[in-house]
XYZ file of C-alpha atoms in Angstrom:
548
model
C -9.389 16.760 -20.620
C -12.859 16.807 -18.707
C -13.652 13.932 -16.085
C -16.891 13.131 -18.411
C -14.335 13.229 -22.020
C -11.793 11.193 -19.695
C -14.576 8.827 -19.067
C -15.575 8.302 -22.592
C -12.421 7.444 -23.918
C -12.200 4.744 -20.917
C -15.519 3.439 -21.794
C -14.811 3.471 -25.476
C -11.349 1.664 -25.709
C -12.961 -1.438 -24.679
C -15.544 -1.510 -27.331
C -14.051 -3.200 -30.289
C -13.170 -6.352 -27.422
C -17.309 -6.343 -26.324
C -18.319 -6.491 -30.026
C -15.778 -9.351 -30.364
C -18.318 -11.361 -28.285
C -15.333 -12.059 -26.125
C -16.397 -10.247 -23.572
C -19.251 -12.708 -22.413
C -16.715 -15.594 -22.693
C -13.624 -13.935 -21.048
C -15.091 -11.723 -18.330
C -18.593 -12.115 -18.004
C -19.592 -15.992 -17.973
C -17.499 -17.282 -14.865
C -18.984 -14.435 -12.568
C -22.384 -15.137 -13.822
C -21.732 -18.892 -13.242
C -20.381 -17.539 -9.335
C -23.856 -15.624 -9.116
C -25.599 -19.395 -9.919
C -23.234 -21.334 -7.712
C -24.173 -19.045 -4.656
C -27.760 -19.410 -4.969
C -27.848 -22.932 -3.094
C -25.171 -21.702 -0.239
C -27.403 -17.980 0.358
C -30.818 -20.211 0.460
C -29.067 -22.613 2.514
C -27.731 -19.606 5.130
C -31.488 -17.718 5.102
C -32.981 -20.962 5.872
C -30.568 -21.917 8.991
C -29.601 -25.702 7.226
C -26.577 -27.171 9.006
C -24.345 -27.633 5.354
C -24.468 -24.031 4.818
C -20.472 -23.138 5.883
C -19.647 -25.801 3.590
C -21.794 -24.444 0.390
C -20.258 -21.620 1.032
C -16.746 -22.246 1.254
C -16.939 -24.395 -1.896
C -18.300 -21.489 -4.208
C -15.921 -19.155 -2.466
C -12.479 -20.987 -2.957
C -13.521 -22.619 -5.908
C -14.026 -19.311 -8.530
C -11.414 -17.410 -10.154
C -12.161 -14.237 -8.451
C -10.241 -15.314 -5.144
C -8.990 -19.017 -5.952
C -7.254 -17.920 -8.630
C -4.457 -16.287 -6.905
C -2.961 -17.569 -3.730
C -3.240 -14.383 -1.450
C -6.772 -13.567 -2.137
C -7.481 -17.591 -1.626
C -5.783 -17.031 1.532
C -7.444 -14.216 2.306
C -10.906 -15.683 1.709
C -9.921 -18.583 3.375
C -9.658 -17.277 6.423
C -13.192 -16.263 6.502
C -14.601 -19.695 5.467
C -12.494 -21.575 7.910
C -14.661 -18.995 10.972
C -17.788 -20.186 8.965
C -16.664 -24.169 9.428
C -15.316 -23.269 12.973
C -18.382 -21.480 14.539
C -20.987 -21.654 12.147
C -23.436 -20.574 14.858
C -21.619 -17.210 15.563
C -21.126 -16.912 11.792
C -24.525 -17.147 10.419
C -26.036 -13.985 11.676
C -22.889 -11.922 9.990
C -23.516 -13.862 6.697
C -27.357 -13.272 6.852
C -26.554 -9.119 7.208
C -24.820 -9.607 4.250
C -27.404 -11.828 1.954
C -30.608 -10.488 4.395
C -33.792 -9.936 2.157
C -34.398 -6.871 3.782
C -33.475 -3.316 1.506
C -30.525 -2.935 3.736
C -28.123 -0.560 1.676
C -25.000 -2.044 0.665
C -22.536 -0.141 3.203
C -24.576 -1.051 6.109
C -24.192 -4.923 5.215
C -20.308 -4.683 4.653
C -20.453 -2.732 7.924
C -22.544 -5.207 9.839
C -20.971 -8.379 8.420
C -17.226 -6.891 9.124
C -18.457 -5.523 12.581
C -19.230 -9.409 13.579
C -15.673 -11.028 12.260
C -13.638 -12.189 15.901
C -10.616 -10.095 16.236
C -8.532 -13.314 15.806
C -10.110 -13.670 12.642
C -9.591 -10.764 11.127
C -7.504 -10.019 8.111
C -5.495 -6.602 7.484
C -6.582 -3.731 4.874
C -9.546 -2.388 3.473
C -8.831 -3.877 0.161
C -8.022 -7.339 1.408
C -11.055 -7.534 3.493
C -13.425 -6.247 0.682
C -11.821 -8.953 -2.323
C -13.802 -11.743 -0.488
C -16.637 -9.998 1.127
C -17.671 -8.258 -2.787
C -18.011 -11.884 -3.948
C -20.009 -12.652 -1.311
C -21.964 -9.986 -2.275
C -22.436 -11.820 -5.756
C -24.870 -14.236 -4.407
C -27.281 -10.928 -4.384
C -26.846 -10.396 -8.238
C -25.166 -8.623 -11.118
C -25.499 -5.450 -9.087
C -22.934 -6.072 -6.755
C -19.886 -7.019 -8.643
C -16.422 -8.293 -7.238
C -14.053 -5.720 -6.159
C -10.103 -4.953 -6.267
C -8.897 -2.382 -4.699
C -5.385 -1.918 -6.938
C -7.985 -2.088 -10.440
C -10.194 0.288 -8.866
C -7.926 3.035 -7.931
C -6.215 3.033 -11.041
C -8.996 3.543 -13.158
C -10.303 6.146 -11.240
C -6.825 8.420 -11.547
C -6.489 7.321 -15.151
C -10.224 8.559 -15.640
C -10.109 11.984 -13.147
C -12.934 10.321 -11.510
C -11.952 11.100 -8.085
C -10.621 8.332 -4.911
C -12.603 8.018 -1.724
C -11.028 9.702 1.006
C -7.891 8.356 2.209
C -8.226 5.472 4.944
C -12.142 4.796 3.524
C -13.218 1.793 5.094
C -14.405 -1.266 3.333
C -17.976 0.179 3.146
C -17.100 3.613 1.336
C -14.481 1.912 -0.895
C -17.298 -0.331 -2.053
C -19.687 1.987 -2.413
C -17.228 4.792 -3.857
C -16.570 1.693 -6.787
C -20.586 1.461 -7.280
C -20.882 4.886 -8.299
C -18.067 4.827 -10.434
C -19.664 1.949 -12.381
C -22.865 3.948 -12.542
C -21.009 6.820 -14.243
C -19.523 4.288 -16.550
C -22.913 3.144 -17.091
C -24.454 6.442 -17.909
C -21.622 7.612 -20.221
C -22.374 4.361 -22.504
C -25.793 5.193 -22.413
C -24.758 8.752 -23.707
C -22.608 7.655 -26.176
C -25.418 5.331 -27.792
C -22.678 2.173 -27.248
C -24.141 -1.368 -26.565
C -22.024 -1.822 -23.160
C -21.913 -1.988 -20.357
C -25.248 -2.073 -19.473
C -25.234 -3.321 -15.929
C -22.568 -2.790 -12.992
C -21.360 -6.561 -13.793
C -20.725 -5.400 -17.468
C -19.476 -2.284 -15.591
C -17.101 -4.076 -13.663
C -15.571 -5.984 -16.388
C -14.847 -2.754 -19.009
C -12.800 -1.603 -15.673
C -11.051 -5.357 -15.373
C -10.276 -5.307 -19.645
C -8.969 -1.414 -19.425
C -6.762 -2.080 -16.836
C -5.437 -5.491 -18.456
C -4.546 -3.339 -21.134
C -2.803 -0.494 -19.650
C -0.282 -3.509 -18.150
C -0.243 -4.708 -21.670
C 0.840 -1.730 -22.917
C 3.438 -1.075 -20.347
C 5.178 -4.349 -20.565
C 5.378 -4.932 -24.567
C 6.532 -1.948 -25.887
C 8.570 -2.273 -29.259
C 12.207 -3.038 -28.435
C 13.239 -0.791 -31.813
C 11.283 1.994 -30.144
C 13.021 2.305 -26.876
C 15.539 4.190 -26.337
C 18.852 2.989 -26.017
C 20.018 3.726 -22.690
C 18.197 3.530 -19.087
C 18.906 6.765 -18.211
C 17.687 8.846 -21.497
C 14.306 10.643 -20.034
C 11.480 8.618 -20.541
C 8.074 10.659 -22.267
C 5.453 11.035 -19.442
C 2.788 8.624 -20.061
C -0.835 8.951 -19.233
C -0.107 9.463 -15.441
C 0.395 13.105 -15.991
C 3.921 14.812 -16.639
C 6.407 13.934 -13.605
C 7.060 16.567 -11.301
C 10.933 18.071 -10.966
C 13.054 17.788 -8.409
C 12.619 21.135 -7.440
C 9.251 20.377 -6.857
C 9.208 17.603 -5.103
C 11.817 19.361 -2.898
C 8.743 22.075 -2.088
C 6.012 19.151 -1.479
C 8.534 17.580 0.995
C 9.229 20.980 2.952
C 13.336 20.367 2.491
C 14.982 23.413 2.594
C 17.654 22.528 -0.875
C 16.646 20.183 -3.833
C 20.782 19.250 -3.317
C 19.640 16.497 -0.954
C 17.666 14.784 -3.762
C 20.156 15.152 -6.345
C 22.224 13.341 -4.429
C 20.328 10.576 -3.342
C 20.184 10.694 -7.676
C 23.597 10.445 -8.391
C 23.688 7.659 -5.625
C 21.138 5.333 -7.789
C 23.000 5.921 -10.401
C 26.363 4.383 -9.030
C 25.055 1.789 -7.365
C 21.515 1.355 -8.333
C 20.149 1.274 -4.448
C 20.363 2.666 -1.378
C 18.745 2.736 1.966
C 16.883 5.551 3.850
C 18.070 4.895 7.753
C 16.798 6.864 10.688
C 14.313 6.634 13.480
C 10.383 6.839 12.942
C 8.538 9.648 11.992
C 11.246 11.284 9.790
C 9.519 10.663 6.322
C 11.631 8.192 4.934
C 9.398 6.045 3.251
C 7.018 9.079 2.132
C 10.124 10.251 0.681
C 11.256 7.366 -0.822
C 7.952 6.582 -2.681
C 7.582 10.447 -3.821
C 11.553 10.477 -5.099
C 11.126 6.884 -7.009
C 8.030 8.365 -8.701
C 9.504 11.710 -9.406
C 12.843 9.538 -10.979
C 10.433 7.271 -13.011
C 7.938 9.399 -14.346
C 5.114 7.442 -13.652
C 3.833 5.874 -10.588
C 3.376 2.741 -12.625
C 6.832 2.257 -12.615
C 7.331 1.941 -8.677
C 6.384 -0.615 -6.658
C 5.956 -0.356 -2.381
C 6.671 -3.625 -0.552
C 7.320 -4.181 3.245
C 10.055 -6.910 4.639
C 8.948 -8.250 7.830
C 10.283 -11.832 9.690
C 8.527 -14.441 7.922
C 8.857 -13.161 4.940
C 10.682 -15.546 2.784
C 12.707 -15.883 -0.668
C 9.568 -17.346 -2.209
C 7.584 -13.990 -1.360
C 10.162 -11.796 -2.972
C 12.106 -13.857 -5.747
C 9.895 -16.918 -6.912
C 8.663 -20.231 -5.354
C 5.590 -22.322 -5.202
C 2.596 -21.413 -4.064
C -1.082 -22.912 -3.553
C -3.106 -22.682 -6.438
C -6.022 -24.629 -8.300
C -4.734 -27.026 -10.922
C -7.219 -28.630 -13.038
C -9.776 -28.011 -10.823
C -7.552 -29.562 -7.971
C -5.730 -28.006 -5.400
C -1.916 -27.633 -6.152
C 1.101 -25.685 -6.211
C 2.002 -23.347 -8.908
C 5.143 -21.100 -9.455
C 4.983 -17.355 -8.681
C 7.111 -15.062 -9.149
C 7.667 -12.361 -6.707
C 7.777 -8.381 -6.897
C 11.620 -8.714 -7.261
C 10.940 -10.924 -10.840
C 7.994 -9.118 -12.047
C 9.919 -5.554 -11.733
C 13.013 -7.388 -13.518
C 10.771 -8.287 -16.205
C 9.166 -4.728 -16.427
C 11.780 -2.656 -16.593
C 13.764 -5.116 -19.120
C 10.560 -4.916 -21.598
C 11.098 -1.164 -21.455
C 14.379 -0.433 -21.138
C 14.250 3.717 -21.782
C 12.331 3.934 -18.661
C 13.344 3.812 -14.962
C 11.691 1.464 -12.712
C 11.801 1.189 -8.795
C 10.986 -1.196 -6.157
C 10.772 0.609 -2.544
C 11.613 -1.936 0.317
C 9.927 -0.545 3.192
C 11.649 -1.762 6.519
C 13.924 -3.665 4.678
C 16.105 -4.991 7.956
C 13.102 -6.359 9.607
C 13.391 -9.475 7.546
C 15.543 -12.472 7.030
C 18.151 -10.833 4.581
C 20.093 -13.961 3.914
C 17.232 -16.136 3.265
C 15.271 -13.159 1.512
C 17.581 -11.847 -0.640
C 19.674 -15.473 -1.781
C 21.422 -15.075 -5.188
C 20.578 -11.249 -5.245
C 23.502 -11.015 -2.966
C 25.553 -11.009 -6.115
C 23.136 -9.504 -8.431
C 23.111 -6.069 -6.593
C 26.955 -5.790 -7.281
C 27.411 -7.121 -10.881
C 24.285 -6.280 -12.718
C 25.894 -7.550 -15.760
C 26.232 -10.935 -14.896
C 23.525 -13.679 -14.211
C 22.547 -16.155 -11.742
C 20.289 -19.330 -12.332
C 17.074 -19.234 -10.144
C 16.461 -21.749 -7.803
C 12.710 -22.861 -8.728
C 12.437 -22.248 -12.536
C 16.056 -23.202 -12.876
C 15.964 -20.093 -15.386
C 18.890 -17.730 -15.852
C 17.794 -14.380 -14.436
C 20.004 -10.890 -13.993
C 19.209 -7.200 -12.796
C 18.583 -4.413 -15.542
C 20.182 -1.322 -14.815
C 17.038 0.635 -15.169
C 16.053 -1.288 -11.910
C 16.613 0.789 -8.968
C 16.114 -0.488 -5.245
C 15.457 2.107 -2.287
C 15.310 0.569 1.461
C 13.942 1.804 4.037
C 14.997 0.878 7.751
C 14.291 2.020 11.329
C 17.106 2.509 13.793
C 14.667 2.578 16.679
C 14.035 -0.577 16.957
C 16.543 -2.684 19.075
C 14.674 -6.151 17.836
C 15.741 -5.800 14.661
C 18.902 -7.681 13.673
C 21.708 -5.023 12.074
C 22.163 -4.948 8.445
C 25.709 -7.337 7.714
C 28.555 -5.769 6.133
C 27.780 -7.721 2.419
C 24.549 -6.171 2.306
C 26.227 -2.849 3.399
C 28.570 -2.675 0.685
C 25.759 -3.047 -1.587
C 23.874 0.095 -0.603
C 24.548 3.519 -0.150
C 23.352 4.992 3.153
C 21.156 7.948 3.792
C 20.777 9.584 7.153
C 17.272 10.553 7.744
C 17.861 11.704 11.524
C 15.766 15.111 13.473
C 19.389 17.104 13.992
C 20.551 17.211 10.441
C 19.129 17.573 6.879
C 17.392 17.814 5.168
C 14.876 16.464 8.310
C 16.631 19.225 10.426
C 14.110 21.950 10.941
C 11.486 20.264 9.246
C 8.458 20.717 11.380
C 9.039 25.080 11.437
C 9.191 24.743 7.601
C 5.727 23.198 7.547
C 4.153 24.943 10.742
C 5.348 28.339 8.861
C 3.773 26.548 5.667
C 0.595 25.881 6.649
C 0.285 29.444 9.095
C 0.670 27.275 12.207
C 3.471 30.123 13.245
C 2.182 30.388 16.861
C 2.955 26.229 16.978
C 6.292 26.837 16.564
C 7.083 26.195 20.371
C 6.153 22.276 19.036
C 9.096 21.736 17.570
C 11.118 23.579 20.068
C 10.080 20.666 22.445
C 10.864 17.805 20.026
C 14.090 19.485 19.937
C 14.479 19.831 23.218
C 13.261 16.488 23.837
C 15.522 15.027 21.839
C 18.570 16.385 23.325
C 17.136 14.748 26.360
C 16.614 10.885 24.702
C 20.064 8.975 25.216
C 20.412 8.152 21.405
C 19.538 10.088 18.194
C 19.027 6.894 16.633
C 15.886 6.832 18.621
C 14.767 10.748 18.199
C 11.195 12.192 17.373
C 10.387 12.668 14.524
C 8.303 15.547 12.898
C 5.503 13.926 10.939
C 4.369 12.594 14.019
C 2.541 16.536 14.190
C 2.462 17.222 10.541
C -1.317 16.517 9.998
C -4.433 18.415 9.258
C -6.384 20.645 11.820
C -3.194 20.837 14.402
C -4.082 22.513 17.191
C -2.421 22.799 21.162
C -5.306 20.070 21.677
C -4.227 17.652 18.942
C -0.774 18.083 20.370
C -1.591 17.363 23.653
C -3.300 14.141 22.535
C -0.414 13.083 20.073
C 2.318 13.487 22.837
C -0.188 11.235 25.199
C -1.063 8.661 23.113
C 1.674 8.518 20.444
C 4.933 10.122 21.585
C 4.980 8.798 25.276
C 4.606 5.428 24.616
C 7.442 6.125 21.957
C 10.126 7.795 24.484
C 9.078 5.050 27.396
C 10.154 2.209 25.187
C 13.232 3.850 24.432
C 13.950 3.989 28.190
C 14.223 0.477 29.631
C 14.420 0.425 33.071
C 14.027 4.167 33.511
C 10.342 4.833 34.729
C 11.527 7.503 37.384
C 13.083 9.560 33.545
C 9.234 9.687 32.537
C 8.517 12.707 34.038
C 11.146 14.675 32.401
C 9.292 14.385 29.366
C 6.235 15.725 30.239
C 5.136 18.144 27.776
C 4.088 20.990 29.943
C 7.382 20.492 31.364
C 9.002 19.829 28.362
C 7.611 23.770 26.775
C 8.102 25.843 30.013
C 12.209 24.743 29.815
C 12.243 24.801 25.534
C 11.127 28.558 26.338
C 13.871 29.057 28.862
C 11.183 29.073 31.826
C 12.188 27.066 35.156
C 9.958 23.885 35.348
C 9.159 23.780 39.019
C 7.097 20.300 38.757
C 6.443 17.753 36.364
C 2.654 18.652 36.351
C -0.012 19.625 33.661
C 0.595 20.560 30.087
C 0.470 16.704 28.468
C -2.310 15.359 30.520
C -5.072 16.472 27.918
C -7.295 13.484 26.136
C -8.524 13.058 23.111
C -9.307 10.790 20.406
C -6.895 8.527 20.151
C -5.091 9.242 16.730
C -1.801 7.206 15.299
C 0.903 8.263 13.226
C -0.765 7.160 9.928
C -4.236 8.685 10.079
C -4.377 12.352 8.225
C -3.355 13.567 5.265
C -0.109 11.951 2.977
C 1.956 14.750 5.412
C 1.714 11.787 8.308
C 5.005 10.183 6.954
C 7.052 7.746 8.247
C-alpha cells in the first residue's frame, strides 16, 4: 500500500470518533484549556515579572499532558524546579522559547535546551521534548504536545518515514510537524471535516494509537488460539522475518545458534545473553524477541540499573494528581502490563528484554517472581494490590548482562537456575569471526587486518570475560581513520580499565603495534599507528550495526 493510501486509512479510522463530537471533549478541550492557562505565565516571562517560575510551574505540573503520569511529571519537574532555583539564568532560555520574534521552531528547542545546566539536565530526546512541546503550547494550536513512543508508531504504521536515528529534540519535533501537515493535507483531500489544524492533527495521532493498544489487548478469547506456541498471523507490523533471516541481518555464520536459543525459551521461558561489551547481545536479543513474536508490539526493552526498585518493575505507588491534589496512585510496572498483554492474547508470543539485568538489586527487584519464573502455573499474591497474579507461558524473558564489569554484583545461584545461559564471547560463536563476516559484507575486505588486531588483542587481555568486541567497528563509512579514532577514544579507555594497576601494559596495545605483530611483523617500538584524532564517536552512534 502507498505512503499517501497508508495515510488515508490512518486519517480515516478516526472519523466516526470526531463526528461523535467526542473528540472536542476527550482530546481537544484540556489542551486548549493548557493553551489559556499559559497565556498569564508567557506574558508574565516576556515582561520580566518576578512570579513568572511559579505561573509556570503551576500550568506545567498541573495538565494532563505531563502531570498525568508520574515520569513525565518528573521529568517536567525537573525543569520547573531550575526555573524556581535560578529564575534569573532561566528566563532568557524560556524567552527563546516563547520570544515574539519568527524564530523557527528548531532553533527555539535548540536555544532553550542549549541553556539547561548540565546538572539539570534530563536523559533522551524524547524525555526532554514531552515537557519542552507543552511549553511550546503557550504559542498556540500550532505547536502541539509531543510523545516520542505515539509518534514513531504512527509513522511505521503509516510508511511515513522516522527522522534519522539519534535526531535530536529539534528534528524529532520538527520531523512530528510535518507529519501532522501531511495528515492535514490528506483530510483536506479526502473532503473529511478533521483535522483541520496540527492540534486536531495531534489528537487523530493520540485516538489511532489508543486504538491500536485497544485492539491488541481485547481480542476475543473464542478467537485465539489455543496454545501459546501455535504461530500467531502477522499483524499490521508487516510479516515477521524467519530465522534464517534474521541469521543473515545479524552476520552469524548458522541460523542453529538461534534455534537454540528457541528451544531454550521454550523450556524455561528465559534466558540470559552473558558476555563482555560490544558483542551484540542486546541488538540480538531485541531482533530474536521480535522475530519469535511477530510483531514488535509484542516486545518490550527495559534496562535494570541500582536504584531500580520492585515498584519500577512489578507495581507500587507512585506520585500522581488525585482530585486535583497531589497523591499517590498504583502503577503497575512493565513486568504486570506484559502479564496482562500476553494473557489477553494468548495465541501470540510476547517478550520483555531485560537489558543489563545484573546491574540491579535482583532480590529486591525481582521479589515473588523468584517463584514465578519456575512454576508458571502457580500464583503468588502481589504485595500492593493484594491481587493474585501468575506468569503466562506465552511470556518470555531474555536478560542481558555484561561480564566486564567487576562492580556489578554476580548473578546468585536461585536466579541461575531460573535462566538458561548464553555465551556471547569474541572466541566462539556465533560472535567468533564476526567482524570478517561484515567487513567482507559491506566490501571493507582490505579492513580485514581490524579484526586480526582485536584478535590479537584479545589474546593479549588477561580475561575473555573482558574481550573486544566487534560492533565497536561495525558502523557506517569505516575507514583506517575511523579506526584509528575508535581505538583512541573508545577501545583504550576500554582495555586500561581492564588493567588495574598495569599502566607500564598500555603500550602493548597500541594499535600500530598491535597490526605490525597481527601481520607477523616485529614491532620494534610502541610508536605511531593509534595516535590519529578525530571526532570523538561512542559505541552507540551509527547505524543499528553499533550493537552492544
Amino acid at each position: 500500500m502507498a505512503v499517501d493510501e497508508r495515510i488515508d486509512a490512518y486519517v480515516t479510522r478516526v472519523q466516526e470518533f470526531i463526528d461523535s463530537g467526542d473528540l472536542d471533549s476527550e482530546e481537544m478541550q484540556y489542551k486548549l484549556d493548557t493553551i489559556e492557562d499559559f497565556r498569564d505565565a508567557r506574558n508574565a516571562v516576556l515582561s520580566g515579572r518576578r512570579e513568572w517560575p511559579s505561573l509556570v510551574k503551576k500550568v506545567l505540573l498541573s495538565n494532563n499532558l505531563v502531570g498525568g503520569h508520574y515520569r513525565a511529571r518528573a521529568t517536567a519537574k525537573v525543569v520547573t524546579d531550575w526555573f524556581e532555583s535560578a529564575p534569573q539564568e532561566a528566563l532568557p532560555a524560556i524567552r527563546a522559547l516563547w520570544t515574539d520574534n519568527e524564530t523557527p521552531t528548531g532553533e527555539r528547542i535548540s536555544q532553550f535546551l542549549r541553556q539547561v545546566p548540565e546538572n539539570v539536565q534530563f536523559k533522551g530526546a524524547g524525555t526532554r521534548l514531552r515537557p519542552v512541546s507543552v511549553l511550546l503550547m503557550a504559542l498556540g494550536s500550532d505547536y502541539p504536545p509531543f510523545k516520542i513512543t505515539e509518534f514513531h508508531s504512527a509513522y511505521e504504521r503509516t510508511g511515513y518515514g522516522s527522522p534519522p536515528r539519534g535526531a535530536d529534540e529539534a528534528t524529532e519535533y520538527e520531523h512530528a510537524l510535518a507529519f501532522l501537515d501531511q495528515l492535514i493535507e490528506r483530510a483536506k483531500e479526502l473532503d473529511l471535516k478533521l483535522p483541520r489544524d496540527r492540534l486536531q492533527a495531534q489528537s487523530v495521532v493520540w485516538m489511532n494509537e489508543r486504538a491500536k493498544q485497544s485492539d491488541e489487548e481485547e481480542e476475543p478469547a473464542e478467537e485465539a488460539p489455543d496454545t501459546a506456541t501455535e504461530a500467531p498471523e502477522p499483524d499490521a507490523e508487516g510479516p515477521p522475518i524467519s530465522l534464517e533471516a534474521l541469521t543473515e541481518e545479524l552476520f552469524f555464520e548458522d541460523v542453529e545458534h538461534l534455534r537454540r536459543i528457541e528451544r531454550l525459551l521454550e523450556e524455561k521461558r528465559q534466558v540470559i545473553f552473558q558476555g563482555p561489551p560490544g558483542t551484540g547481545k542486546t541488538y540480538v536479543a531485541k531482533k530474536l524477541a521480535e522475530c519469535l513474536a511477530g510483531a514488535k508490539s509484542r516486545v518490550r526493552l527495559i534496562q535494570f540499573h541500582p536504584s531500580y526498585a520492585y515498584e519500577d518493575f512489578v507495581q507500587g505507588f507512585r506520585p500522581d494528581i488525585v482530585d486535583g491534589r497531589p497523591g499517590f496512585v498504583r502503577k503497575d510496572g512493565p513486568l504486570v502490563e506484559m502479564a496482562e498483554r500476553a494473557k489477553g492474547a494468548s495465541g501470540a508470543k510476547h517478550f520483555l528484554v531485560i537489558d543489563e539485568i545484573n546491574r540491579g538489586n535482583l532480590s529486591k527487584v525481582l521479589g515473588e517472581l523468584y517463584f514465578l519464573l519456575e512454576y508458571r502455573d502457580e500464583k503468588m499474591r502481589l504485595q500492593y494490590s493484594d491481587a493474585d497474579f501468575s506468569l503466562p507461558p506465552n511470556l518470555y524473558i531474555i536478560g542481558t548482562m555484561n561480564t566486564a564489569d567487576r562492580s556489578i554484583a554476580l548473578v546468585d545461584l536461585a536466579l541461575r537456575r531460573r535462566f538458561s545461559f548464553v555465551e556471547f564471547y569474541p572466541d566462539r560463536p556465533p560472535v567468533e569471526g564476526l567482524l570478517r563476516r561484515w567487513l567482507r559484507r559491506e566490501d571493507l575486505g582490505h579492513l580485514n587486518w581490524v579484526a586480526d588486531v582485536v584478535d590479537h588483542a584479545n589474546g593479549k587481555l588477561p580475561d575473555r570475560r573482558a574481550a573486544i568486541g566487534p560492533s565497536y567497528f561495525m558502523r557506517p563509512g569505516l575507514d583506517e581513520d575511523a579506526v584509528a579514532r575508535i581505538w583512541e577514544h573508545d577501545v583504550r579507555p576500554y582495555i586500561e580499565e581492564q588493567l588495574p594497576g598495569e599502566h607500564d601494559r598500555l603500550d602493548e596495545f597500541n594499535l600500530g603495534r598491535l597490526r605490525r605483530e597481527a601481520a607477523g611483523s616485529p614491532a620494534p617500538d610502541a610508536e605511531g599507528g593509534d595516535e590519529q584524532s578525530g571526532d570523538e564517536q561512542t559505541p552507540e552512534s551509527g547505524s543499528d550495526d553499533a550493537r552492544d
